[in-house]
mmCIF file of N, CA, C and O in Angstrom:
data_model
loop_
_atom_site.group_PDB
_atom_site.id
_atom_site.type_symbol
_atom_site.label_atom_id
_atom_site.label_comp_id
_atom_site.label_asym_id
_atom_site.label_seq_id
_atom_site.Cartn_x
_atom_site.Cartn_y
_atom_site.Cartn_z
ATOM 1 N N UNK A 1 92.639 43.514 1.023
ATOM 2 C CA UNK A 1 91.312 42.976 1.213
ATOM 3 C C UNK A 1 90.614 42.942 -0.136
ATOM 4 O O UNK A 1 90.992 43.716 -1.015
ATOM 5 N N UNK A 2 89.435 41.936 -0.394
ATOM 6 C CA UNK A 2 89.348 41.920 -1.444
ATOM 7 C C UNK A 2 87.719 42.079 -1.137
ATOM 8 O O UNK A 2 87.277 41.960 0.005
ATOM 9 N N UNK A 3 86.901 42.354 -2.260
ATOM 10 C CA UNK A 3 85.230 43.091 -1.808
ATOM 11 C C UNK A 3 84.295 42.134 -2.539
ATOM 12 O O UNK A 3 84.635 42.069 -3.720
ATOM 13 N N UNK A 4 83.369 41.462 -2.298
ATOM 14 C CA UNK A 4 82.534 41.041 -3.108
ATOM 15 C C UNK A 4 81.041 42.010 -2.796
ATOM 16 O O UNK A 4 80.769 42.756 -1.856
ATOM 17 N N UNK A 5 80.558 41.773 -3.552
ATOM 18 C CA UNK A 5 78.831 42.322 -3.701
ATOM 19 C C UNK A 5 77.582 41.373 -3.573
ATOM 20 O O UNK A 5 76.447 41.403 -3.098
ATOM 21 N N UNK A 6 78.514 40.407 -4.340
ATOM 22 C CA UNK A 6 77.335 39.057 -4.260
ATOM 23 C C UNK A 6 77.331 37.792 -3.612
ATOM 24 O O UNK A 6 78.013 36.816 -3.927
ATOM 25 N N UNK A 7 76.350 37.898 -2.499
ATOM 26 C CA UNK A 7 76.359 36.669 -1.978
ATOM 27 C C UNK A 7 76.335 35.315 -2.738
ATOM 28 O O UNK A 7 75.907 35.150 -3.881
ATOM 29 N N UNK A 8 76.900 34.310 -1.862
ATOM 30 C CA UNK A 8 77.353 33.111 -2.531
ATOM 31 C C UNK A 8 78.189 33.121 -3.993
ATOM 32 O O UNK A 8 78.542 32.205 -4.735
ATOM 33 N N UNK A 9 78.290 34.096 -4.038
ATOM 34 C CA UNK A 9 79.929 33.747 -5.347
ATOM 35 C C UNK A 9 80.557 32.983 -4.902
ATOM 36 O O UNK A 9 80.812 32.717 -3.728
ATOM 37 N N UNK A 10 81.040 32.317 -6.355
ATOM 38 C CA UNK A 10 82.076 31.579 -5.854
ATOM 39 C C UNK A 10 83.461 32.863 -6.396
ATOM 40 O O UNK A 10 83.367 33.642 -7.345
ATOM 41 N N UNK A 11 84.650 32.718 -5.441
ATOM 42 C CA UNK A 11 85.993 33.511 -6.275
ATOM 43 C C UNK A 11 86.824 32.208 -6.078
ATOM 44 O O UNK A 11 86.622 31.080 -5.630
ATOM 45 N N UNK A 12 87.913 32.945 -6.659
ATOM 46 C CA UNK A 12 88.999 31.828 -6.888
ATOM 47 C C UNK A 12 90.411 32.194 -6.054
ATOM 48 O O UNK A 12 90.924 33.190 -6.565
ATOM 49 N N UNK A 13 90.838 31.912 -5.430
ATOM 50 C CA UNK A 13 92.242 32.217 -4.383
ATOM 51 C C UNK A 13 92.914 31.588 -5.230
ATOM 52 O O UNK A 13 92.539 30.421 -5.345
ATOM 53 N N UNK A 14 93.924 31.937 -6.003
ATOM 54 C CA UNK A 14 95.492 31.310 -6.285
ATOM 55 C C UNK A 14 96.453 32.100 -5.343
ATOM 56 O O UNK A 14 96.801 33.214 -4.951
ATOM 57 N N UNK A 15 96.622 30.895 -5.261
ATOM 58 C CA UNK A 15 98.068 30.485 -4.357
ATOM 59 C C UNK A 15 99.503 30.300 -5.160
ATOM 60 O O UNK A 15 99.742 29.326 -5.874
ATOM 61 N N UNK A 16 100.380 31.350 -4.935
ATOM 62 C CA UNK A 16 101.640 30.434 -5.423
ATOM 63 C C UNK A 16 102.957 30.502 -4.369
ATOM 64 O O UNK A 16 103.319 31.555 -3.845
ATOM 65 N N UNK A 17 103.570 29.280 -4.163
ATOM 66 C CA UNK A 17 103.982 29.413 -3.286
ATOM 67 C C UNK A 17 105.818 29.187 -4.122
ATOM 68 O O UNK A 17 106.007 28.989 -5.322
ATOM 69 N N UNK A 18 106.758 29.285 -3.189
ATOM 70 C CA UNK A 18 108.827 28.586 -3.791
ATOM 71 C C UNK A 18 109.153 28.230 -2.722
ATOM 72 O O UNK A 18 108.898 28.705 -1.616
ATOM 73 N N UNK A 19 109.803 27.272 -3.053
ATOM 74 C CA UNK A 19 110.654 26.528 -2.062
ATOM 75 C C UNK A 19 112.238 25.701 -2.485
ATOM 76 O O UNK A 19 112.642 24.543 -2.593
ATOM 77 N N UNK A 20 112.708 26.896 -2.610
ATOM 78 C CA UNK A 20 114.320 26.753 -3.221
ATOM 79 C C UNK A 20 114.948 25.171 -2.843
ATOM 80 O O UNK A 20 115.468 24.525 -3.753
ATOM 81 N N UNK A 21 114.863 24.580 -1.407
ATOM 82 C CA UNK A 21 115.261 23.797 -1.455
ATOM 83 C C UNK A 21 114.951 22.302 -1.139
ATOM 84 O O UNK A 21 115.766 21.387 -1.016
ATOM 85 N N UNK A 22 113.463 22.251 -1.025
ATOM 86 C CA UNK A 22 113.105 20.657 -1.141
ATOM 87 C C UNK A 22 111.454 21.022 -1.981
ATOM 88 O O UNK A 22 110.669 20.172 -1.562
ATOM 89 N N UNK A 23 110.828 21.852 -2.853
ATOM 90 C CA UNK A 23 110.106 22.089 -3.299
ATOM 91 C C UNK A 23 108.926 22.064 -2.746
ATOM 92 O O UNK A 23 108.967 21.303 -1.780
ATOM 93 N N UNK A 24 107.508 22.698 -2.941
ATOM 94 C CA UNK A 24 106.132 22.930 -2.313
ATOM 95 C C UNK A 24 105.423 21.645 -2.683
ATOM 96 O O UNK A 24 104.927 21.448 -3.792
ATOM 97 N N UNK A 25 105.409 20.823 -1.725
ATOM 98 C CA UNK A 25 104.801 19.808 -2.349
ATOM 99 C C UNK A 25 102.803 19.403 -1.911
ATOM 100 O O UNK A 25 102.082 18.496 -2.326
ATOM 101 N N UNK A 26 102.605 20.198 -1.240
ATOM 102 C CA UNK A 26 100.955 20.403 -0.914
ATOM 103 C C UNK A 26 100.222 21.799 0.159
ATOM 104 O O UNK A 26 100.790 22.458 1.029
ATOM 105 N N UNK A 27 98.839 21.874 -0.316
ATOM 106 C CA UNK A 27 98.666 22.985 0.503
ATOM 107 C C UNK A 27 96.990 22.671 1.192
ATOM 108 O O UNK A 27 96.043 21.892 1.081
ATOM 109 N N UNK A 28 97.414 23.818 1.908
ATOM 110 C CA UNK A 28 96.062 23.554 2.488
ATOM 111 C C UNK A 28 95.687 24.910 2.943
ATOM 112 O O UNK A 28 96.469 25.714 3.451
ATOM 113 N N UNK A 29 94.212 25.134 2.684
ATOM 114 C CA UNK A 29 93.943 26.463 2.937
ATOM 115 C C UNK A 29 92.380 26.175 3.760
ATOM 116 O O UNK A 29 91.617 25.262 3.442
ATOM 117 N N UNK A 30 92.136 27.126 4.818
ATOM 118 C CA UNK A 30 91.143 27.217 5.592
ATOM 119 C C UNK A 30 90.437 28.312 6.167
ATOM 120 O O UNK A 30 91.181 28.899 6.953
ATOM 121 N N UNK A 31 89.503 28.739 6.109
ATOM 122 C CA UNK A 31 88.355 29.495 6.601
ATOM 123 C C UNK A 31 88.383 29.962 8.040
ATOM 124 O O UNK A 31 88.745 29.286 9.003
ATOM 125 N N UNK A 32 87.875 31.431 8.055
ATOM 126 C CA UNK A 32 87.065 31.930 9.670
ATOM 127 C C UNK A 32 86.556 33.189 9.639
ATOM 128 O O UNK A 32 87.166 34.194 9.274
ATOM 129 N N UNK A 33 85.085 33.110 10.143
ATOM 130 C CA UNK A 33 84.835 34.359 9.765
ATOM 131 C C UNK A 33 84.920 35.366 11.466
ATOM 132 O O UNK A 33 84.530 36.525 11.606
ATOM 133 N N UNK A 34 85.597 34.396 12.656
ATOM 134 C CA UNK A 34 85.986 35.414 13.541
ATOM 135 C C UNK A 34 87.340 35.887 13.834
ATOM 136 O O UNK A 34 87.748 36.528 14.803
ATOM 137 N N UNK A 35 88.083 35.350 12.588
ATOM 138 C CA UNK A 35 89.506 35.794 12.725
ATOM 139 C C UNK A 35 90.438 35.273 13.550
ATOM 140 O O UNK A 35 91.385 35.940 13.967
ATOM 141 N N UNK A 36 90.232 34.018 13.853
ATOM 142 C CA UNK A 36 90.862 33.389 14.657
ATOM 143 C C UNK A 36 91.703 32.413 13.798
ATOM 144 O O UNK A 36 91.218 32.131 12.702
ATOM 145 N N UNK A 37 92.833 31.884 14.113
ATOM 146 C CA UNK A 37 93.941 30.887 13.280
ATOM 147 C C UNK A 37 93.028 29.592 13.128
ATOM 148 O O UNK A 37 92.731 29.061 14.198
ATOM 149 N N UNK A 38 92.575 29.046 12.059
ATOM 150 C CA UNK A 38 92.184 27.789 12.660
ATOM 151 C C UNK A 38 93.317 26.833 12.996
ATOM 152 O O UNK A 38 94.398 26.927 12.414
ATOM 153 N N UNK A 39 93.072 25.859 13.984
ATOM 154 C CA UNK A 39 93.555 24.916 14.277
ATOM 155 C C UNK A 39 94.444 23.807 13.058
ATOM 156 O O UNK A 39 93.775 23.164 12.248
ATOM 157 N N UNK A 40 95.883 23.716 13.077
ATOM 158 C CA UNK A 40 96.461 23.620 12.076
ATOM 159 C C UNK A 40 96.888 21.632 11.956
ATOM 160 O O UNK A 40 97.480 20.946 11.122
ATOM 161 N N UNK A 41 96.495 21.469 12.709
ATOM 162 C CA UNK A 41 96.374 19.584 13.015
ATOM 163 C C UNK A 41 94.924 19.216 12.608
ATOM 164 O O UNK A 41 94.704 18.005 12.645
ATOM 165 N N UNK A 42 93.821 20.055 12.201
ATOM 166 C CA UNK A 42 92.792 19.397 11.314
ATOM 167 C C UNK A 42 92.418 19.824 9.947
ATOM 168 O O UNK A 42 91.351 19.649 9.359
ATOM 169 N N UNK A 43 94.077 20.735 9.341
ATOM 170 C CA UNK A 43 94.258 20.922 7.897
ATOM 171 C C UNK A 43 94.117 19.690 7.059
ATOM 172 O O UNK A 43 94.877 18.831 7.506
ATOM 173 N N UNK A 44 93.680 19.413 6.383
ATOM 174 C CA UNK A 44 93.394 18.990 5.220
ATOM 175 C C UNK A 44 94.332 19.616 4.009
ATOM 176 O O UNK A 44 94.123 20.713 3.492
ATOM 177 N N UNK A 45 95.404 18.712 3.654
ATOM 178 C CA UNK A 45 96.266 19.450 2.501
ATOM 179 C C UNK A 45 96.298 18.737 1.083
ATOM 180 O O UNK A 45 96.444 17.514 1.063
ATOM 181 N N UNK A 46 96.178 19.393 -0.019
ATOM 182 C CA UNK A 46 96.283 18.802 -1.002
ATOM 183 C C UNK A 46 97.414 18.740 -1.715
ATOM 184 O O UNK A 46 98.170 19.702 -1.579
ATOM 185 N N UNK A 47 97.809 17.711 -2.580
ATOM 186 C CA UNK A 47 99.222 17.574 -3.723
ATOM 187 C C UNK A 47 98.873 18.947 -4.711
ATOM 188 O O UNK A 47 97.835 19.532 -5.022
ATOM 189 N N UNK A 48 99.985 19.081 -4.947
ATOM 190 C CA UNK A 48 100.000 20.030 -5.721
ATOM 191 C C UNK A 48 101.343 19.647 -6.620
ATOM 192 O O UNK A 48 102.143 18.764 -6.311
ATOM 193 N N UNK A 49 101.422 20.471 -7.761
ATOM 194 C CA UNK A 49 102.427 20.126 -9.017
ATOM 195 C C UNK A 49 103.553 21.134 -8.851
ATOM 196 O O UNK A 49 103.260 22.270 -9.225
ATOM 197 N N UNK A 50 105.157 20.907 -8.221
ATOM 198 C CA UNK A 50 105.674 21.997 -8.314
ATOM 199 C C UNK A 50 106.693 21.745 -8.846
ATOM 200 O O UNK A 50 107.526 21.113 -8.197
ATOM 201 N N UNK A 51 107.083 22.268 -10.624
ATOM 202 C CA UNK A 51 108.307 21.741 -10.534
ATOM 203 C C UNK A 51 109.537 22.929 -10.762
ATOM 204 O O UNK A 51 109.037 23.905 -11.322
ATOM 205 N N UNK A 52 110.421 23.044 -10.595
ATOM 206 C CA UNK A 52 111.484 23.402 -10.004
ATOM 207 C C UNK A 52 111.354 24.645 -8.449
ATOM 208 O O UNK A 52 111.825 25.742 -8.149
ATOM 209 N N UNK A 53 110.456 23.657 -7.848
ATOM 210 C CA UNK A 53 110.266 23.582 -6.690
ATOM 211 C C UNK A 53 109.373 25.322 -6.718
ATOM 212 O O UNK A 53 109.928 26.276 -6.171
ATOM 213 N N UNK A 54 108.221 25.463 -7.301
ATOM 214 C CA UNK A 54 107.549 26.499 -7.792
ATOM 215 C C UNK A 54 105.924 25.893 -8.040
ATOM 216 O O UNK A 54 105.720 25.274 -9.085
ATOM 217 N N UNK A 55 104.796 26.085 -7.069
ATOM 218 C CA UNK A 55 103.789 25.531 -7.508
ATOM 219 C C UNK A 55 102.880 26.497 -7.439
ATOM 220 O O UNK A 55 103.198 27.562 -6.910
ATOM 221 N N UNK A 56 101.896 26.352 -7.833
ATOM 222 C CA UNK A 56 100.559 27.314 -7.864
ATOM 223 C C UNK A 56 99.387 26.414 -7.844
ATOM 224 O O UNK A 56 99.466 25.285 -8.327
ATOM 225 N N UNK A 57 98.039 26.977 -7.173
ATOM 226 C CA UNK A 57 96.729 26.237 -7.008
ATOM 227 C C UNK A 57 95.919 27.097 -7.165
ATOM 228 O O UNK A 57 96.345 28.219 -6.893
ATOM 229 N N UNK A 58 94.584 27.027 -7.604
ATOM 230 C CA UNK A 58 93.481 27.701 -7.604
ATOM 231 C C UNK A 58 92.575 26.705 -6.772
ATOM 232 O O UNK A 58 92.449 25.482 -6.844
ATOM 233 N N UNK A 59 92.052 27.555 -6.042
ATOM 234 C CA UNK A 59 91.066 26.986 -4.578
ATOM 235 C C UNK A 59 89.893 28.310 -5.043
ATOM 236 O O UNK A 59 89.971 29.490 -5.384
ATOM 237 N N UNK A 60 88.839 27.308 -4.819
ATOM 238 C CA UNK A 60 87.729 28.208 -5.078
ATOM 239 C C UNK A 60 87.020 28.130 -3.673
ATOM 240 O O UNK A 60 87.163 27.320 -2.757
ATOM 241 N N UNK A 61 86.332 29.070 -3.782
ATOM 242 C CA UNK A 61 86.185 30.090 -2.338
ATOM 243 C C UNK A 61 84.392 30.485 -2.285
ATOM 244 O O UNK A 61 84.221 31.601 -2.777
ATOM 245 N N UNK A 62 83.010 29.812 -1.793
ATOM 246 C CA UNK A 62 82.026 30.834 -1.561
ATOM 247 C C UNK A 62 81.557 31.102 -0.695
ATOM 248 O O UNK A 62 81.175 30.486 0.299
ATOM 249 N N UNK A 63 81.534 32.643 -1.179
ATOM 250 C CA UNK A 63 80.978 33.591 0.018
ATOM 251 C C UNK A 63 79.878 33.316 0.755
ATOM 252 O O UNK A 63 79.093 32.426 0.427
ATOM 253 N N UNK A 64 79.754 33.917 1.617
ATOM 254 C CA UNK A 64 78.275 33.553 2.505
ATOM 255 C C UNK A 64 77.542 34.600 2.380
ATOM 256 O O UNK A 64 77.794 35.675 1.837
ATOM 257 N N UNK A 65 76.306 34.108 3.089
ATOM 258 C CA UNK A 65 74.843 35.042 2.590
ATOM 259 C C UNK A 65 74.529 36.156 2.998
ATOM 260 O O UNK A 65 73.538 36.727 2.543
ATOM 261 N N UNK A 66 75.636 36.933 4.345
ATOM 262 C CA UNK A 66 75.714 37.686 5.197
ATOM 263 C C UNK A 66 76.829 38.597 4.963
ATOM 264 O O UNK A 66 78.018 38.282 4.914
ATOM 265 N N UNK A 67 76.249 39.926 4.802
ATOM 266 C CA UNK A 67 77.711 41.147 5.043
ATOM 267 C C UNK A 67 78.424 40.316 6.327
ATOM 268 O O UNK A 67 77.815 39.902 7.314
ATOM 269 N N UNK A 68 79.954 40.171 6.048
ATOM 270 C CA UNK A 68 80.621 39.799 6.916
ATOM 271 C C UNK A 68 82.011 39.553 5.807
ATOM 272 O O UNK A 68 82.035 39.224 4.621
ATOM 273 N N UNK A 69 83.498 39.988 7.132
ATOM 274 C CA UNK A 69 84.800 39.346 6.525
ATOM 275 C C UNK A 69 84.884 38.206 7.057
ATOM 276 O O UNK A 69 84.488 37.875 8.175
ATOM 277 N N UNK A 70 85.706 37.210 5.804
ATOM 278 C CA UNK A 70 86.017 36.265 6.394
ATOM 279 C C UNK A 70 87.587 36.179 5.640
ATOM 280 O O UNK A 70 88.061 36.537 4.562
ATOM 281 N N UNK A 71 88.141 35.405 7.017
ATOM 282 C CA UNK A 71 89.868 35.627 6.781
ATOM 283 C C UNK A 71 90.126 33.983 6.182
ATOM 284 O O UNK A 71 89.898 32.883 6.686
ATOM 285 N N UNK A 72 90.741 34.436 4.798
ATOM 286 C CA UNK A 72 91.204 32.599 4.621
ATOM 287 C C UNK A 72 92.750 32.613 4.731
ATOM 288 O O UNK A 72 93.484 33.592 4.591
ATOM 289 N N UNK A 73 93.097 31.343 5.009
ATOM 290 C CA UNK A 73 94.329 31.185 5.750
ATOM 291 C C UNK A 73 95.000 29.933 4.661
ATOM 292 O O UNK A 73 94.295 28.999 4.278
ATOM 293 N N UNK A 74 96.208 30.061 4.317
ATOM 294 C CA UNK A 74 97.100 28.925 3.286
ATOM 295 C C UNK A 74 98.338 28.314 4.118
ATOM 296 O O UNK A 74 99.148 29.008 4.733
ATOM 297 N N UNK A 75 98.351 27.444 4.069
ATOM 298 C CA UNK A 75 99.846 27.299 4.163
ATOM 299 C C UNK A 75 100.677 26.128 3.366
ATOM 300 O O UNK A 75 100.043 25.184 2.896
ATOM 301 N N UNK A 76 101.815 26.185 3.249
ATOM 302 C CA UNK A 76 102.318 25.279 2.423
ATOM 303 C C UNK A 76 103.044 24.432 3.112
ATOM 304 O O UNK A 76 103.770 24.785 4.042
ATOM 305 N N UNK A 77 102.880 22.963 2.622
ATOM 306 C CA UNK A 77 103.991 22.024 2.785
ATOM 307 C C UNK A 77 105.440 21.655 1.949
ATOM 308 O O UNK A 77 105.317 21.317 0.772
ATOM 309 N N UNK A 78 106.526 21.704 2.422
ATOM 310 C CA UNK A 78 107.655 21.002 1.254
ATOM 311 C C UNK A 78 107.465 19.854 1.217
ATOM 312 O O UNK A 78 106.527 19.337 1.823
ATOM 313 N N UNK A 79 108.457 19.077 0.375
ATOM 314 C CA UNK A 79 108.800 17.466 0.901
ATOM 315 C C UNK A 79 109.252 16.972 1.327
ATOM 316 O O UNK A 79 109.406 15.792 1.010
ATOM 317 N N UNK A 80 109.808 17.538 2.388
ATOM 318 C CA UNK A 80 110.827 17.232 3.428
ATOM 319 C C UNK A 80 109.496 17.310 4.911
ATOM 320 O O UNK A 80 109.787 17.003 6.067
ATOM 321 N N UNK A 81 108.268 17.727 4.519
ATOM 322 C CA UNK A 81 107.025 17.681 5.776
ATOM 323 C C UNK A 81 107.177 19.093 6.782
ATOM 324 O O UNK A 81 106.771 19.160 7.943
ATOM 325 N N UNK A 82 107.889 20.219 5.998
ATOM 326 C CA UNK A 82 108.104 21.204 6.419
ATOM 327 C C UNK A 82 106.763 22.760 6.579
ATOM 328 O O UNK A 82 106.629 23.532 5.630
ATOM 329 N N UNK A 83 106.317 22.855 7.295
ATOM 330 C CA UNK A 83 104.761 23.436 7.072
ATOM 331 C C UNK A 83 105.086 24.976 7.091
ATOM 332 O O UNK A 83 105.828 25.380 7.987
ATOM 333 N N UNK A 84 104.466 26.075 5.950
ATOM 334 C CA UNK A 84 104.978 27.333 6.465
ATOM 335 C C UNK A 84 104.398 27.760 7.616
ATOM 336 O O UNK A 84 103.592 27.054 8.222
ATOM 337 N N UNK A 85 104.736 28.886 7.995
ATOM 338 C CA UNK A 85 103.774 30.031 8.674
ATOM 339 C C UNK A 85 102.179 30.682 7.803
ATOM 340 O O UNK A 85 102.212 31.337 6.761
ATOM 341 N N UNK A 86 101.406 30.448 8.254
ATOM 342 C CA UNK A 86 100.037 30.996 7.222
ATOM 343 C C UNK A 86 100.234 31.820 7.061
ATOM 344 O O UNK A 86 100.855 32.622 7.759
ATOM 345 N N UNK A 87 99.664 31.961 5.836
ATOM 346 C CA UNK A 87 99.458 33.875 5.023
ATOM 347 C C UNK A 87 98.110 33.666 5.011
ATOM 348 O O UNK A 87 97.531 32.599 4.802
ATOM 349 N N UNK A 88 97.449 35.162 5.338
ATOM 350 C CA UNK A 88 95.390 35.655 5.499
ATOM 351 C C UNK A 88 95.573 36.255 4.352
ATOM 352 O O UNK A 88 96.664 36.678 3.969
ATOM 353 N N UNK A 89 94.440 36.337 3.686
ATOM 354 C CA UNK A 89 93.818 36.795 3.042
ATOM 355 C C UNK A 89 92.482 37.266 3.666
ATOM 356 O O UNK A 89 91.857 36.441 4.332
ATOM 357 N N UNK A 90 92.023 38.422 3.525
ATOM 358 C CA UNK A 90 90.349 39.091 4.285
ATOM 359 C C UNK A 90 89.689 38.910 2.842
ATOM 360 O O UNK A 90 90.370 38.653 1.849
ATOM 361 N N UNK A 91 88.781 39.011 2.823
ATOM 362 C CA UNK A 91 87.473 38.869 1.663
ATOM 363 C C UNK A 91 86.172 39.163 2.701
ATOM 364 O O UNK A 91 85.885 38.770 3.832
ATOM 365 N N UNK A 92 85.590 39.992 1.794
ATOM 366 C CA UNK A 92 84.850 40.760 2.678
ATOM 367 C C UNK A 92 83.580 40.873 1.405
ATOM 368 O O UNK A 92 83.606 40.946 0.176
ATOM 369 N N UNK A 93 82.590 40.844 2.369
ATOM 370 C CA UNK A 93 81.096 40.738 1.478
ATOM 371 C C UNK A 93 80.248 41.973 1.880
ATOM 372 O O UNK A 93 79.988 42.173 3.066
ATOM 373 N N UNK A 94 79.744 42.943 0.732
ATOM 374 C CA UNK A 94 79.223 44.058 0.871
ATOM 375 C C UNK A 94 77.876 43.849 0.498
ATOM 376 O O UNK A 94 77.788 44.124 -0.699
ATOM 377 N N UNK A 95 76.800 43.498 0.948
ATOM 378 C CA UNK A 95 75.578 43.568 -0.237
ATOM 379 C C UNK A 95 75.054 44.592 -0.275
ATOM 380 O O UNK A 95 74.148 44.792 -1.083
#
């Protein structure tokens, strides 16, 4: 889990993802602050640069105005249209 202090920061989530055999070719990462999966058919994914099938992204992230966790969720695409399983991340706001 990761802690902020200050409302509305922005942080930065890097992502890096491998994909030995048809490479990471976009991602998409999404928000909830009740911990629920969001719904994975109104992801929004972006290109990303991976080459020998090895990519990384920085997604910037701000907090809200309220003590509260919120779980962000990634997942990756290959190029073959292969989607992972999400990985959470918690981020959690202390004021």
């Amino acid at each position: 889990m990761v802690w902020s202090k200050t409302a509305g920061e922005t942080l930065t989530l890097n992502v890096a993802a491998l994909d030995i055999v048809s490479a990471a070719a976009e991602i998409a990462v999404a928000s909830s602050s009740s911990g629920e999966l969001p719904d994975p058919a109104g992801l929004t994914f972006d290109v990303v640069h991976a080459p020998n099938g090895q990519s990384q992204i920085a997604v910037p992230f701000s907090m809200g105005g309220d003590d509260e966790v919120t779980h962000l969720w990634a997942w990756i695409k290959d190029r073959a249209g292969n989607v992972s399983e999400p990985a959470r991340l918690l981020l959690g706001l202390d004021t």
